[in-house]
PDB file of C-alpha atoms in Angstrom:
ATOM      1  CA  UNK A   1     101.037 101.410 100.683  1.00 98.00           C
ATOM      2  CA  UNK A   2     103.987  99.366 100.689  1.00 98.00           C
ATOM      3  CA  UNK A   3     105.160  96.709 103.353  1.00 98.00           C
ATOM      4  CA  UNK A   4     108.112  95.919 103.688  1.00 98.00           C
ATOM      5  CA  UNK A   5     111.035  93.447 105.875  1.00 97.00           C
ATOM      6  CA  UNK A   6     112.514  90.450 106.420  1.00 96.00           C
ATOM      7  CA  UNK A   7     110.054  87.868 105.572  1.00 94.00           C
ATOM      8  CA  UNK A   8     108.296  86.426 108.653  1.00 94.00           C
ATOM      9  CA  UNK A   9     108.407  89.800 110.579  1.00 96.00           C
ATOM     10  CA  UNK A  10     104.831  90.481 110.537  1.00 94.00           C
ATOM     11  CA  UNK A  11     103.878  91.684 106.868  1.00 95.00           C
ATOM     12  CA  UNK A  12     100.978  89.843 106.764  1.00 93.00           C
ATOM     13  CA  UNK A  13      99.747  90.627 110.076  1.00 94.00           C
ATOM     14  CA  UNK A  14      99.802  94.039 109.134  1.00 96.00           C
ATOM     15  CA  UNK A  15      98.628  93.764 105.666  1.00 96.00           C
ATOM     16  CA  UNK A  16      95.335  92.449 107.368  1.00 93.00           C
ATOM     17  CA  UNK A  17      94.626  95.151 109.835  1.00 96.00           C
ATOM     18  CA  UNK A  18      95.087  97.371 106.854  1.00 96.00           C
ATOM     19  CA  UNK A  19      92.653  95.340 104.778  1.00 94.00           C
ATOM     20  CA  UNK A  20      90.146  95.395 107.207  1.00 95.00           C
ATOM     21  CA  UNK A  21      89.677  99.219 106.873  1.00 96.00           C
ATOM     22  CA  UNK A  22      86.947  99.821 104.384  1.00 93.00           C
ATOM     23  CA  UNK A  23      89.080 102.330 101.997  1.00 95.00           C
ATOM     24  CA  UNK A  24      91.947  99.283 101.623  1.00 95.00           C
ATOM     25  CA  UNK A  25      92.103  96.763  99.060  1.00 94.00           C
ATOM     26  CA  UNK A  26      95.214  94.228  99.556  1.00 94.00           C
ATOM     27  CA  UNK A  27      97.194  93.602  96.809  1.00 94.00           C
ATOM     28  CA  UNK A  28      99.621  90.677  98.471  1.00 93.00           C
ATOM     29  CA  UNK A  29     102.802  89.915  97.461  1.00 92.00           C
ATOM     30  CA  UNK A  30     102.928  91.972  93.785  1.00 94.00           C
ATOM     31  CA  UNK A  31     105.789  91.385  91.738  1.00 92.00           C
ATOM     32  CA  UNK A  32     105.465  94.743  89.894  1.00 94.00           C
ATOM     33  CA  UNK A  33     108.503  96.300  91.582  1.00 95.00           C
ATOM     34  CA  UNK A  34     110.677  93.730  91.221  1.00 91.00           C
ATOM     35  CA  UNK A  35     110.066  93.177  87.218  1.00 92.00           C
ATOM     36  CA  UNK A  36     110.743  97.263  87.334  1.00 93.00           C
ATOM     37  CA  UNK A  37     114.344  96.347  88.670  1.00 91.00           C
ATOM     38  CA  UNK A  38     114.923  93.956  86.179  1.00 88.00           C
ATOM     39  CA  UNK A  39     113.391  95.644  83.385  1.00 89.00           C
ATOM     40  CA  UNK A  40     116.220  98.228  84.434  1.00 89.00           C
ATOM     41  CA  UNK A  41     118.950  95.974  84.649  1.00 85.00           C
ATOM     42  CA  UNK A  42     118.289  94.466  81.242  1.00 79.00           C
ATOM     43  CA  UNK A  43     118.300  98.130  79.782  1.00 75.00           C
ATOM     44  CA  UNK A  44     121.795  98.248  81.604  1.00 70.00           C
ATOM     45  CA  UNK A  45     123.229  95.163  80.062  1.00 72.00           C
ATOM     46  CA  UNK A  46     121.802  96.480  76.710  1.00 67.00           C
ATOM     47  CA  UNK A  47     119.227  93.506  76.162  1.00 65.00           C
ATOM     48  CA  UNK A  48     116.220  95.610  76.201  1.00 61.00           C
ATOM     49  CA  UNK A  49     113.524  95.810  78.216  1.00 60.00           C
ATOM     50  CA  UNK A  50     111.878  92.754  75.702  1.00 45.00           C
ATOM     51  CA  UNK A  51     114.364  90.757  76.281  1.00 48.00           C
ATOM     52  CA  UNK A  52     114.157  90.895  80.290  1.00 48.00           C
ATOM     53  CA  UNK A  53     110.142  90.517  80.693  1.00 49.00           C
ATOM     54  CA  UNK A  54     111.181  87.324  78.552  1.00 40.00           C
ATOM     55  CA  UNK A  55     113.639  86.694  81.002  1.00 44.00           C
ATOM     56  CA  UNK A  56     111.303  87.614  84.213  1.00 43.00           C
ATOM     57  CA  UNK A  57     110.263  84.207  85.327  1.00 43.00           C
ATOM     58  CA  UNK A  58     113.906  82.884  85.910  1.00 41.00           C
ATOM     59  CA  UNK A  59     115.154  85.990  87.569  1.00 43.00           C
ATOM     60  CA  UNK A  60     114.164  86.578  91.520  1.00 49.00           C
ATOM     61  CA  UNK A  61     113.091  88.960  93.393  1.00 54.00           C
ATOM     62  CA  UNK A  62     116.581  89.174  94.587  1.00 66.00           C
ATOM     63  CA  UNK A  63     117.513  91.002  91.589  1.00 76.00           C
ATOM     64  CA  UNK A  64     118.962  94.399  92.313  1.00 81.00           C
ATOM     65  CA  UNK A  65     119.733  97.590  90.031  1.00 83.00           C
ATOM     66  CA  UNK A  66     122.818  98.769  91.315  1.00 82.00           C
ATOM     67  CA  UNK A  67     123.529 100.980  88.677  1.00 80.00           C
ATOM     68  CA  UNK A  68     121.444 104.942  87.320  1.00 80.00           C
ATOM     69  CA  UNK A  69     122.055 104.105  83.907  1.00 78.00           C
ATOM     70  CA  UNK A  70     118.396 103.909  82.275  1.00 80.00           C
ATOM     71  CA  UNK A  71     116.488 105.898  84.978  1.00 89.00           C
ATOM     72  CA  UNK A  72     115.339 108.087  82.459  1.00 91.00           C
ATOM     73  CA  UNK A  73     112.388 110.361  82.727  1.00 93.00           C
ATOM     74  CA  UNK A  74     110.308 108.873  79.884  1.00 94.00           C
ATOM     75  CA  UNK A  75     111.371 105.031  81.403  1.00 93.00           C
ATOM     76  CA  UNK A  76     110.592 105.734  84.817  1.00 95.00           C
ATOM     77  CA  UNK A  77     106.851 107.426  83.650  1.00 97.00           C
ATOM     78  CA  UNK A  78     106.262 104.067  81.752  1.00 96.00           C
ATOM     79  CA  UNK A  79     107.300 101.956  85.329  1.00 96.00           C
ATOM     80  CA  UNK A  80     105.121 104.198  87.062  1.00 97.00           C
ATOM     81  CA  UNK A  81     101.753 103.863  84.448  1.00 97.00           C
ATOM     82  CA  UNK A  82     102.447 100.217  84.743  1.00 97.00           C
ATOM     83  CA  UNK A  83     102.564 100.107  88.843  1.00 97.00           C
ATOM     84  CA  UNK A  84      99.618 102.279  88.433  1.00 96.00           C
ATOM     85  CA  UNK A  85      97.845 100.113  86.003  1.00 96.00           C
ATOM     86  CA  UNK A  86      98.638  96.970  88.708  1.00 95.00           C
ATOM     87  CA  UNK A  87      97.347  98.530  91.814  1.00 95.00           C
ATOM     88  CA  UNK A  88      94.686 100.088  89.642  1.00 94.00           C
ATOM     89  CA  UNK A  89      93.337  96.247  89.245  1.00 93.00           C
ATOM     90  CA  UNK A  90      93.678  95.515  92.786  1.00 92.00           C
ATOM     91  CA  UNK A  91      91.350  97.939  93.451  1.00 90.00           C
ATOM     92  CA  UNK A  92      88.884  97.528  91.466  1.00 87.00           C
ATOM     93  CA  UNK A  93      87.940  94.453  93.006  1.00 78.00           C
ATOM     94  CA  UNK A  94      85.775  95.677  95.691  1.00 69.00           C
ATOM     95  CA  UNK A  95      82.609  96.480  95.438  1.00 68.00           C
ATOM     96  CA  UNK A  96      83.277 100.358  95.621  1.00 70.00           C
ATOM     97  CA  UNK A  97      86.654 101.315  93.906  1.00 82.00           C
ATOM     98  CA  UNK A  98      89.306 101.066  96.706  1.00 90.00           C
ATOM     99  CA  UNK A  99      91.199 104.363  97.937  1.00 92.00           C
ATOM    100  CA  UNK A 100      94.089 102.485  99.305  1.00 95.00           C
ATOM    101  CA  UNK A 101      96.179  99.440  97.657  1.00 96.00           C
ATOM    102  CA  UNK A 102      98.565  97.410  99.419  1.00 97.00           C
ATOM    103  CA  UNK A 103     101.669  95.875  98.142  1.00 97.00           C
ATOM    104  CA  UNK A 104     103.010  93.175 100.781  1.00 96.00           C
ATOM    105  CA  UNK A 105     106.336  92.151  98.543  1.00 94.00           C
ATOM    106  CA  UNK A 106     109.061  91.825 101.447  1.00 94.00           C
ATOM    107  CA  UNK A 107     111.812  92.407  99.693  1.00 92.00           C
ATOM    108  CA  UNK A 108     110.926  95.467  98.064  1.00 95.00           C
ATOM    109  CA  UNK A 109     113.128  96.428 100.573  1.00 95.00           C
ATOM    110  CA  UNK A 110     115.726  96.036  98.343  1.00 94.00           C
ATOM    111  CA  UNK A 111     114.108  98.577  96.002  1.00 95.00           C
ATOM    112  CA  UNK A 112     113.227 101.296  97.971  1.00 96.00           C
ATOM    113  CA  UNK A 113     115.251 103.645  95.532  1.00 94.00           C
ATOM    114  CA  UNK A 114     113.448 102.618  92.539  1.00 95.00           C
ATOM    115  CA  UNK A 115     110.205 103.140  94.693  1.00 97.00           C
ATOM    116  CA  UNK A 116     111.085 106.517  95.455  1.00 97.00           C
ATOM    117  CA  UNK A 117     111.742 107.455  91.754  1.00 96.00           C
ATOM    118  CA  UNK A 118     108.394 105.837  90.790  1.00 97.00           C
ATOM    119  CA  UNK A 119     106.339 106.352  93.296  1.00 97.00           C
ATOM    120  CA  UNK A 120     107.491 109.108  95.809  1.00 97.00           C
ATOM    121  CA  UNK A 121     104.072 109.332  97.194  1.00 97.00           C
ATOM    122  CA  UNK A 122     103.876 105.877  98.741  1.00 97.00           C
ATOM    123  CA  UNK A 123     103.577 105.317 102.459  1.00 98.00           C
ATOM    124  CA  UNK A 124     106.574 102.453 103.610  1.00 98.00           C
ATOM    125  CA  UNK A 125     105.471 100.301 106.805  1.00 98.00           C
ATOM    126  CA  UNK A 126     108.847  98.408 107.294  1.00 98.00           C
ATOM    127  CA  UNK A 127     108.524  95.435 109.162  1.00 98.00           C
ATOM    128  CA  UNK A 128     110.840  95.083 112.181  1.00 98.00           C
ATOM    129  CA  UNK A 129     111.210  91.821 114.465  1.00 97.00           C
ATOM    130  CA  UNK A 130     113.648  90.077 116.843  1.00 98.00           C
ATOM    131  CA  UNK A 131     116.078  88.967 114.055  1.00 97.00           C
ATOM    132  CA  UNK A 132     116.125  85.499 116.300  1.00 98.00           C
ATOM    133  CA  UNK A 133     112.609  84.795 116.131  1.00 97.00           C
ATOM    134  CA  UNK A 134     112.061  86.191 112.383  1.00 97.00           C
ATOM    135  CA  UNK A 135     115.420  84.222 111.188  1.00 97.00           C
ATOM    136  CA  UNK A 136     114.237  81.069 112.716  1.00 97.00           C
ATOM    137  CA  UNK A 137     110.492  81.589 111.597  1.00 95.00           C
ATOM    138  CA  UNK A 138     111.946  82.172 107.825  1.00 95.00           C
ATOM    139  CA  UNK A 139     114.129  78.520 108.386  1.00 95.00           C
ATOM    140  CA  UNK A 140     110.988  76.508 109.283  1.00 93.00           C
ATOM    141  CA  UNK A 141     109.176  77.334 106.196  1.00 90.00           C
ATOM    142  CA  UNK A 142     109.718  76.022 102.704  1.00 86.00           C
ATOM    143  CA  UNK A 143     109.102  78.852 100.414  1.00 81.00           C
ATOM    144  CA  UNK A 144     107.152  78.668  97.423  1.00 72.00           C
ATOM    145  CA  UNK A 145     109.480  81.495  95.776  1.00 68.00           C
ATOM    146  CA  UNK A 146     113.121  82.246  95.553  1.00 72.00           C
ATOM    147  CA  UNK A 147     114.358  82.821  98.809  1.00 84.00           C
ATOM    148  CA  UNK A 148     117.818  81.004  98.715  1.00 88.00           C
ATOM    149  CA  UNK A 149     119.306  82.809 101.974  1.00 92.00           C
ATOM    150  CA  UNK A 150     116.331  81.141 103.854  1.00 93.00           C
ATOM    151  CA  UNK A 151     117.956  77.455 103.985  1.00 93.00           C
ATOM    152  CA  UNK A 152     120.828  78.458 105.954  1.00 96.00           C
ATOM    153  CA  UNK A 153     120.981  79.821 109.769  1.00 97.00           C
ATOM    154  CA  UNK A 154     124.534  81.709 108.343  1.00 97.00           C
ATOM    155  CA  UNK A 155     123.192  82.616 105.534  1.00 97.00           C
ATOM    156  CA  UNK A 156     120.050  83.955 107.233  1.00 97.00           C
ATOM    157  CA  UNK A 157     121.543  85.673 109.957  1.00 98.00           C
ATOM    158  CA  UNK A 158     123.973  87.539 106.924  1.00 97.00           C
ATOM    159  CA  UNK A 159     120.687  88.218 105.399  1.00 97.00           C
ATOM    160  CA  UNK A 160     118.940  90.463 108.113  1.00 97.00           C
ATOM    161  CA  UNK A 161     122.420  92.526 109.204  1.00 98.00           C
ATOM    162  CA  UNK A 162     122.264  93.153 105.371  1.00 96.00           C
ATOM    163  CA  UNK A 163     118.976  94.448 105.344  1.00 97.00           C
ATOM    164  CA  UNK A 164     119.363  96.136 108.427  1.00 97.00           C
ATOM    165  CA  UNK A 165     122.576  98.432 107.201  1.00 97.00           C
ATOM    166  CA  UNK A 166     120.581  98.769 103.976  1.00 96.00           C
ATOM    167  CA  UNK A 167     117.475 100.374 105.816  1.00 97.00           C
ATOM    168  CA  UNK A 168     119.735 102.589 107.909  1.00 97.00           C
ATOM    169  CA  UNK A 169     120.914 103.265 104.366  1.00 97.00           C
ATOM    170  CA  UNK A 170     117.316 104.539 102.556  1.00 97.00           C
ATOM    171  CA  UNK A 171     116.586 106.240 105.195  1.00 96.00           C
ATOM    172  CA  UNK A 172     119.618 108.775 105.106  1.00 97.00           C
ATOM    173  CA  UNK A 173     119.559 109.068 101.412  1.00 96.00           C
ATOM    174  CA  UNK A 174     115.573 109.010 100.211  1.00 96.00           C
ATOM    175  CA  UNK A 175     112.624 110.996 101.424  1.00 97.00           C
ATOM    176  CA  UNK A 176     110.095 108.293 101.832  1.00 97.00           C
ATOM    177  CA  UNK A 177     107.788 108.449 104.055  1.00 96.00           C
ATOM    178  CA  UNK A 178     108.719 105.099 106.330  1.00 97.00           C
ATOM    179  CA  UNK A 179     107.367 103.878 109.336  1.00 98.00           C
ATOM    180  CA  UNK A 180     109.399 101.682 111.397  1.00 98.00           C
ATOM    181  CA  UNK A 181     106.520  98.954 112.904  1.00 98.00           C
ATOM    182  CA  UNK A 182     107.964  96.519 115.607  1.00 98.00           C
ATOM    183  CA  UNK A 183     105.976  93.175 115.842  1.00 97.00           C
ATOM    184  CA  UNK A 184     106.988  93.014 119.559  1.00 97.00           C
ATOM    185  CA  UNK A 185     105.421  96.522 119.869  1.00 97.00           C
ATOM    186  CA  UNK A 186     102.461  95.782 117.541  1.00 96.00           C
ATOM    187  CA  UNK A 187     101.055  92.109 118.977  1.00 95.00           C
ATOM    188  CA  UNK A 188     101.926  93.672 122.717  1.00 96.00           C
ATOM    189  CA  UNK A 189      99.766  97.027 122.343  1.00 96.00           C
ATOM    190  CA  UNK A 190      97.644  95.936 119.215  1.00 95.00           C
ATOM    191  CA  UNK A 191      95.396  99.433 119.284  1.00 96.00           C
ATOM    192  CA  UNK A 192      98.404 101.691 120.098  1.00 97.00           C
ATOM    193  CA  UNK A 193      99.941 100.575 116.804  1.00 97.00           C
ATOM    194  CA  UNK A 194      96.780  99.925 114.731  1.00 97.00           C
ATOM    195  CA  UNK A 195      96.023 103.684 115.402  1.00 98.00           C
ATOM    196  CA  UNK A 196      99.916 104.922 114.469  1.00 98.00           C
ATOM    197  CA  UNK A 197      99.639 102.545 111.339  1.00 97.00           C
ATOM    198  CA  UNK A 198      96.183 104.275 110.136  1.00 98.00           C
ATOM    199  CA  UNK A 199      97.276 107.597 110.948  1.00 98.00           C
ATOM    200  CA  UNK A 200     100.529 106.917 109.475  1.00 98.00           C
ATOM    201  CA  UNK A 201      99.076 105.960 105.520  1.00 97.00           C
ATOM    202  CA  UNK A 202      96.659 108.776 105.830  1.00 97.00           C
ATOM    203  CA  UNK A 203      93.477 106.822 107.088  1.00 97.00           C
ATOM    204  CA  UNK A 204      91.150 107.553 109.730  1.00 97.00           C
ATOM    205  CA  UNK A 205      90.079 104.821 112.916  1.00 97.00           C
ATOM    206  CA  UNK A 206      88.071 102.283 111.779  1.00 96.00           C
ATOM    207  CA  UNK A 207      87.460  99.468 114.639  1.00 95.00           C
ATOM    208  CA  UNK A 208      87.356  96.569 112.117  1.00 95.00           C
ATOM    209  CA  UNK A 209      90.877  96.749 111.730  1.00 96.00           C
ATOM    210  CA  UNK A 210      91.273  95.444 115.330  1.00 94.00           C
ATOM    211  CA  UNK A 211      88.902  92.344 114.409  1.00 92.00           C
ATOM    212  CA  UNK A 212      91.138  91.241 111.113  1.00 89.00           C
ATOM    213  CA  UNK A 213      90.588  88.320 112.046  1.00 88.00           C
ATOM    214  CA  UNK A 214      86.915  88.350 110.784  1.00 85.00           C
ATOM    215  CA  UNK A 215      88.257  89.414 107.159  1.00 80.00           C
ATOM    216  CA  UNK A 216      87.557  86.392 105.042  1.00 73.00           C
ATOM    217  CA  UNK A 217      90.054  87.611 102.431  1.00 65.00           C
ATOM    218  CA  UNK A 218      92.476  84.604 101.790  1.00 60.00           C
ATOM    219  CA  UNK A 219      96.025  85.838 102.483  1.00 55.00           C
ATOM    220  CA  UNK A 220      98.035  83.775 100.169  1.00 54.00           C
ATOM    221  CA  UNK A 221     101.173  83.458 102.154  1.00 57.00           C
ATOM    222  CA  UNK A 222     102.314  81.139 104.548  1.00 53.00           C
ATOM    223  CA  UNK A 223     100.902  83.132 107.359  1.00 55.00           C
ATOM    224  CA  UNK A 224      97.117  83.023 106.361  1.00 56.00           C
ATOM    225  CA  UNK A 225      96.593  80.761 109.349  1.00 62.00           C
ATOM    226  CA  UNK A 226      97.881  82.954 112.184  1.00 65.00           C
ATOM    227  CA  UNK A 227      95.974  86.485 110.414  1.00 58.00           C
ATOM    228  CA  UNK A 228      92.764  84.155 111.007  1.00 56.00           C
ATOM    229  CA  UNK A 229      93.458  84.225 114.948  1.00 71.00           C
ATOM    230  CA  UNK A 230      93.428  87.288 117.661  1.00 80.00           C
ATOM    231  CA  UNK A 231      96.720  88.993 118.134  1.00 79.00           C
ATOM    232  CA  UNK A 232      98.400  86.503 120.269  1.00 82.00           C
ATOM    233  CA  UNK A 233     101.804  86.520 122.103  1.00 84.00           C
ATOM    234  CA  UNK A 234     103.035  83.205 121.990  1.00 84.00           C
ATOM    235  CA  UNK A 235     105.760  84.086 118.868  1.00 88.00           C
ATOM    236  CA  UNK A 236     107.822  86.216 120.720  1.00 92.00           C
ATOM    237  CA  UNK A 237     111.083  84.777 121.985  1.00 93.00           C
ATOM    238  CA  UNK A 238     109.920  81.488 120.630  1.00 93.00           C
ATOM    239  CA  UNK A 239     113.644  80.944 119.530  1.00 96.00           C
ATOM    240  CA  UNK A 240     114.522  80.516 123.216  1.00 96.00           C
ATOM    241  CA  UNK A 241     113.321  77.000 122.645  1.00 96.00           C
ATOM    242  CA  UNK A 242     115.532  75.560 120.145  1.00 96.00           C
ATOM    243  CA  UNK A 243     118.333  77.891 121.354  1.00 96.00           C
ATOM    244  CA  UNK A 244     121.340  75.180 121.644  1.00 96.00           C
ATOM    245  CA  UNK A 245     120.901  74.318 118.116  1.00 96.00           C
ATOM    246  CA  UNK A 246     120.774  78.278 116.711  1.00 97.00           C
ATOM    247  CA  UNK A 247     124.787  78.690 117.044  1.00 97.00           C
ATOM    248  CA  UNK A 248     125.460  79.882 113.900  1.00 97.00           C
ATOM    249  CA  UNK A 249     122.858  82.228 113.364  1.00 98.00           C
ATOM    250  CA  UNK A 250     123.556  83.853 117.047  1.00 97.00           C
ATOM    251  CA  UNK A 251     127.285  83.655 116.116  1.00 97.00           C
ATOM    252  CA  UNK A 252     126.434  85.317 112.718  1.00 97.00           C
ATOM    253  CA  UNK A 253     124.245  88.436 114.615  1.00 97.00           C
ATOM    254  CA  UNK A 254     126.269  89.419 116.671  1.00 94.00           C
ATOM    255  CA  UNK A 255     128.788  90.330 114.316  1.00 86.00           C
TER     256      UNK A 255
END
């Protein structure tokens, strides 16, 4: 199962109502995908893919393969043995094998056709939020990763009417199954959506997921606080307050 979306748009949230179900082990933010693209991309510029896992730790998560040279059958079964082999580990950390991993990488988004050629079972939950409130959310934190569009209210605002044309994008060309999960929707009619996210990856009700809260998995992500609280309201439209000083990023949207 793999979430996806802006960062800050409720990945976490929804992570954690997944990971409450008994048949769900959460992976977090893996960085399997990702190496798979530049893997790729080092095949492309003829370096190997030796050369780019050497390379992996200075290259981030931005990295995109752009190009369908080296999406060969035998390259893409390795890729897919190795996701396997990742999620595989994840699960295995229950008590009882898990039936269900999570991957909660954001910008797998940029990915999605490498996910498709991997994995074409997966089940997509893509993240949606007021672009306001997630854009200002994502300026407010200092990320730990690579995130270099986060710094600027332009740049942010370019960011998410990116990633919204590139959505609109997958899902014309690629037959992944995606779910499209508002956060508005989600924190405003919590069982409504808990029950169209279960049904949606194939699982059946299980009331624990509307107590997440009481999971003591540690979500290691800047939003392990709020996931340790009740679904609560108070996020939405919190942009309104600091409003005179968002100018560039409302100028930027509503291009």
């Amino acid at each position: 199962i793999l979430i996806v979306g802006l960062p800050r748009s409720g990945t976490t949230l929804v992570e954690q109502i997944l990971a409450s179900h008994p048949d769900v082990a959460a992976g977090g933010e893996l960085a399997a995908i990702s190496q798979a693209a530049v893997r790729f991309v080092g095949i492309n510029r003829g370096d190997g893919e030796a050369d780019a896992d050497v390379a992996m730790g200075d290259v981030s998560g931005l990295t995109m393969l752009t190009k369908p040279e080296g999406l060969l059958p035998e390259a893409l079964m390795r890729e897919r043995s190795r996701y396997f082999d990742t999620l595989s580990a994840v699960g295995r950390q229950n008590d009882a094998p898990a039936k269900y991993v999570t991957d909660k990488m954001p910008l797998n988004t940029l990915h999605m056709g490498l996910v498709e050629s991997i994995v074409p079972e997966a089940k997509i939950i893509w993240c949606v939020r007021d672009p306001m409130d997630a854009c200002l959310s994502c300026y407010f934190q200092h990320f730990s990763g690579n995130n270099p569009f986060a710094y600027s209210l332009t740049d942010l605002g370019r960011f998410s009417l990116a990633l919204d044309r590139l959505k609109a994008h997958w899902e014309q060309v690629l037959d992944l199954s995606i779910l499209t999960l508002p956060y508005e929707q989600l924190v405003a009619d919590q069982r409504g959506w808990t029950e169209k996210l279960l049904t949606h990856v194939g699982l059946g009700w299980d009331p624990a997921c509307l107590e997440y809260y009481k999971n003591e998995r540690v979500a290691l992500t800047l939003s392990n606080d709020q996931v340790r609280q009740p679904i609560y309201t108070s996020s939405v439209g919190r942009w309104h307050r600091y409003a005179e000083r968002l100018g560039p990023l409302e100028q930027m949207l509503k291009r």
